[in-house]
């Protein structure tokens, strides 16, 4: 089974930056669409961003567009989420997920993914 591990979450001040990483083991990510999701306390899980297996296509939620950037390095078997200009409302547990058989236009839907990491906490507070 594909294993995913997120890292990079931290406590940062508003306006700060973080880079999250999603590292895979057991299998390569070459054939997987990867999505980043987040869940804030008392809130439903929401899609943040996703990237196609080749890295040629990306999508972003309106709330993060222009501030977050998703990328992947298949040689390192790792996907990244660069988060800039962080706001308190970005506070959440962030999860990465992998799906081998989904339409890219559906990549913002958590139900389309087969594998999930354990999550990493991002807290934006002064």
mmCIF file of C-alpha atoms in Angstrom:
data_model
loop_
_atom_site.group_PDB
_atom_site.id
_atom_site.type_symbol
_atom_site.label_atom_id
_atom_site.label_comp_id
_atom_site.label_asym_id
_atom_site.label_seq_id
_atom_site.Cartn_x
_atom_site.Cartn_y
_atom_site.Cartn_z
ATOM 1 C CA UNK A 1 0.000 0.000 0.000
ATOM 2 C CA UNK A 2 1.203 3.486 -0.833
ATOM 3 C CA UNK A 3 2.432 5.365 2.243
ATOM 4 C CA UNK A 4 2.258 9.163 2.473
ATOM 5 C CA UNK A 5 3.855 11.315 5.162
ATOM 6 C CA UNK A 6 3.296 15.073 5.454
ATOM 7 C CA UNK A 7 5.754 17.392 7.153
ATOM 8 C CA UNK A 8 6.503 21.092 7.486
ATOM 9 C CA UNK A 9 3.564 22.280 9.553
ATOM 10 C CA UNK A 10 4.325 24.854 12.230
ATOM 11 C CA UNK A 11 3.117 27.885 14.154
ATOM 12 C CA UNK A 12 3.650 31.067 12.126
ATOM 13 C CA UNK A 13 2.561 34.700 12.304
ATOM 14 C CA UNK A 14 0.081 36.166 9.818
ATOM 15 C CA UNK A 15 1.885 37.057 6.610
ATOM 16 C CA UNK A 16 4.454 34.327 7.106
ATOM 17 C CA UNK A 17 5.307 31.372 4.893
ATOM 18 C CA UNK A 18 5.574 27.609 5.184
ATOM 19 C CA UNK A 19 6.426 24.815 2.793
ATOM 20 C CA UNK A 20 4.668 21.520 3.332
ATOM 21 C CA UNK A 21 6.057 18.270 1.962
ATOM 22 C CA UNK A 22 4.321 15.007 1.115
ATOM 23 C CA UNK A 23 6.750 12.115 0.797
ATOM 24 C CA UNK A 24 5.762 8.718 -0.583
ATOM 25 C CA UNK A 25 7.201 5.281 0.066
ATOM 26 C CA UNK A 26 6.639 1.722 -1.175
ATOM 27 C CA UNK A 27 5.481 3.039 -4.556
ATOM 28 C CA UNK A 28 6.441 5.945 -6.759
ATOM 29 C CA UNK A 29 4.066 8.848 -7.319
ATOM 30 C CA UNK A 30 4.582 8.904 -11.078
ATOM 31 C CA UNK A 31 1.048 7.750 -11.859
ATOM 32 C CA UNK A 32 -0.828 9.548 -9.093
ATOM 33 C CA UNK A 33 -2.714 12.782 -8.995
ATOM 34 C CA UNK A 34 -1.924 14.433 -5.647
ATOM 35 C CA UNK A 35 -4.234 16.680 -3.688
ATOM 36 C CA UNK A 36 -3.769 18.845 -0.611
ATOM 37 C CA UNK A 37 -6.728 19.154 1.732
ATOM 38 C CA UNK A 38 -7.247 20.861 5.050
ATOM 39 C CA UNK A 39 -9.601 20.617 7.973
ATOM 40 C CA UNK A 40 -10.006 23.366 10.540
ATOM 41 C CA UNK A 41 -11.490 22.753 13.997
ATOM 42 C CA UNK A 42 -15.242 22.304 13.712
ATOM 43 C CA UNK A 43 -15.138 22.645 9.933
ATOM 44 C CA UNK A 44 -15.524 20.238 7.032
ATOM 45 C CA UNK A 45 -12.552 19.031 5.049
ATOM 46 C CA UNK A 46 -11.902 21.184 2.003
ATOM 47 C CA UNK A 47 -9.727 20.902 -1.062
ATOM 48 C CA UNK A 48 -6.795 23.299 -1.235
ATOM 49 C CA UNK A 49 -4.871 22.335 -4.346
ATOM 50 C CA UNK A 50 -4.105 19.415 -6.622
ATOM 51 C CA UNK A 51 -1.544 18.502 -9.243
ATOM 52 C CA UNK A 52 -1.570 16.005 -12.095
ATOM 53 C CA UNK A 53 0.794 13.045 -12.235
ATOM 54 C CA UNK A 54 3.101 14.782 -14.691
ATOM 55 C CA UNK A 55 2.933 18.100 -12.877
ATOM 56 C CA UNK A 56 1.570 19.754 -15.983
ATOM 57 C CA UNK A 57 -1.804 20.724 -14.529
ATOM 58 C CA UNK A 58 -2.673 22.363 -11.208
ATOM 59 C CA UNK A 59 -5.809 23.620 -9.483
ATOM 60 C CA UNK A 60 -6.295 25.894 -6.480
ATOM 61 C CA UNK A 61 -9.157 26.832 -4.241
ATOM 62 C CA UNK A 62 -10.181 30.460 -4.669
ATOM 63 C CA UNK A 63 -9.256 31.148 -1.057
ATOM 64 C CA UNK A 64 -5.578 30.302 -1.647
ATOM 65 C CA UNK A 65 -5.051 31.197 -5.296
ATOM 66 C CA UNK A 66 -2.135 33.573 -5.682
ATOM 67 C CA UNK A 67 -0.758 32.689 -2.247
ATOM 68 C CA UNK A 68 -0.157 28.923 -2.429
ATOM 69 C CA UNK A 69 1.820 26.968 -5.017
ATOM 70 C CA UNK A 70 1.743 23.205 -5.500
ATOM 71 C CA UNK A 71 4.627 21.395 -7.163
ATOM 72 C CA UNK A 72 6.090 17.928 -7.421
ATOM 73 C CA UNK A 73 9.453 16.305 -7.866
ATOM 74 C CA UNK A 74 8.831 12.773 -9.057
ATOM 75 C CA UNK A 75 12.537 11.951 -8.865
ATOM 76 C CA UNK A 76 12.332 12.612 -5.107
ATOM 77 C CA UNK A 77 8.882 11.044 -4.830
ATOM 78 C CA UNK A 78 7.684 14.202 -3.098
ATOM 79 C CA UNK A 79 4.954 16.812 -3.564
ATOM 80 C CA UNK A 80 5.161 20.288 -2.042
ATOM 81 C CA UNK A 81 2.773 23.026 -1.038
ATOM 82 C CA UNK A 82 4.398 26.428 -0.722
ATOM 83 C CA UNK A 83 2.185 28.692 1.388
ATOM 84 C CA UNK A 84 2.826 32.438 1.416
ATOM 85 C CA UNK A 85 0.983 35.382 2.951
ATOM 86 C CA UNK A 86 -0.613 33.094 5.489
ATOM 87 C CA UNK A 87 -3.798 34.184 7.227
ATOM 88 C CA UNK A 88 -5.381 33.028 10.488
ATOM 89 C CA UNK A 89 -8.135 31.352 8.482
ATOM 90 C CA UNK A 90 -5.492 29.063 6.956
ATOM 91 C CA UNK A 91 -5.128 27.369 10.342
ATOM 92 C CA UNK A 92 -5.944 23.678 9.895
ATOM 93 C CA UNK A 93 -4.562 20.197 9.698
ATOM 94 C CA UNK A 94 -3.244 19.735 6.172
ATOM 95 C CA UNK A 95 -3.406 16.351 4.463
ATOM 96 C CA UNK A 96 -1.998 15.085 1.214
ATOM 97 C CA UNK A 97 -3.774 12.404 -0.772
ATOM 98 C CA UNK A 98 -3.008 10.282 -3.829
ATOM 99 C CA UNK A 99 -5.333 8.936 -6.474
ATOM 100 C CA UNK A 100 -4.349 6.816 -9.479
ATOM 101 C CA UNK A 101 -7.687 6.702 -11.273
ATOM 102 C CA UNK A 102 -9.424 10.042 -11.136
ATOM 103 C CA UNK A 103 -10.381 12.694 -13.626
ATOM 104 C CA UNK A 104 -8.290 15.756 -13.010
ATOM 105 C CA UNK A 105 -11.348 18.006 -12.981
ATOM 106 C CA UNK A 106 -12.488 16.075 -9.889
ATOM 107 C CA UNK A 107 -9.215 16.443 -8.003
ATOM 108 C CA UNK A 108 -10.672 18.893 -5.460
ATOM 109 C CA UNK A 109 -13.040 16.195 -4.149
ATOM 110 C CA UNK A 110 -11.639 14.168 -1.253
ATOM 111 C CA UNK A 111 -13.781 11.147 -2.128
ATOM 112 C CA UNK A 112 -11.778 10.595 -5.303
ATOM 113 C CA UNK A 113 -8.554 9.672 -3.489
ATOM 114 C CA UNK A 114 -7.368 6.247 -2.355
ATOM 115 C CA UNK A 115 -4.450 7.059 -0.043
ATOM 116 C CA UNK A 116 -3.988 9.650 2.683
ATOM 117 C CA UNK A 117 -1.228 10.876 4.929
ATOM 118 C CA UNK A 118 -1.573 11.458 8.654
ATOM 119 C CA UNK A 119 -1.722 15.246 8.400
ATOM 120 C CA UNK A 120 0.445 18.106 9.620
ATOM 121 C CA UNK A 121 -0.737 21.008 11.768
ATOM 122 C CA UNK A 122 -0.517 24.557 10.448
ATOM 123 C CA UNK A 123 -1.343 27.329 12.903
ATOM 124 C CA UNK A 124 -1.347 30.990 11.854
ATOM 125 C CA UNK A 125 -1.627 33.284 14.841
ATOM 126 C CA UNK A 126 -0.139 36.409 16.307
#
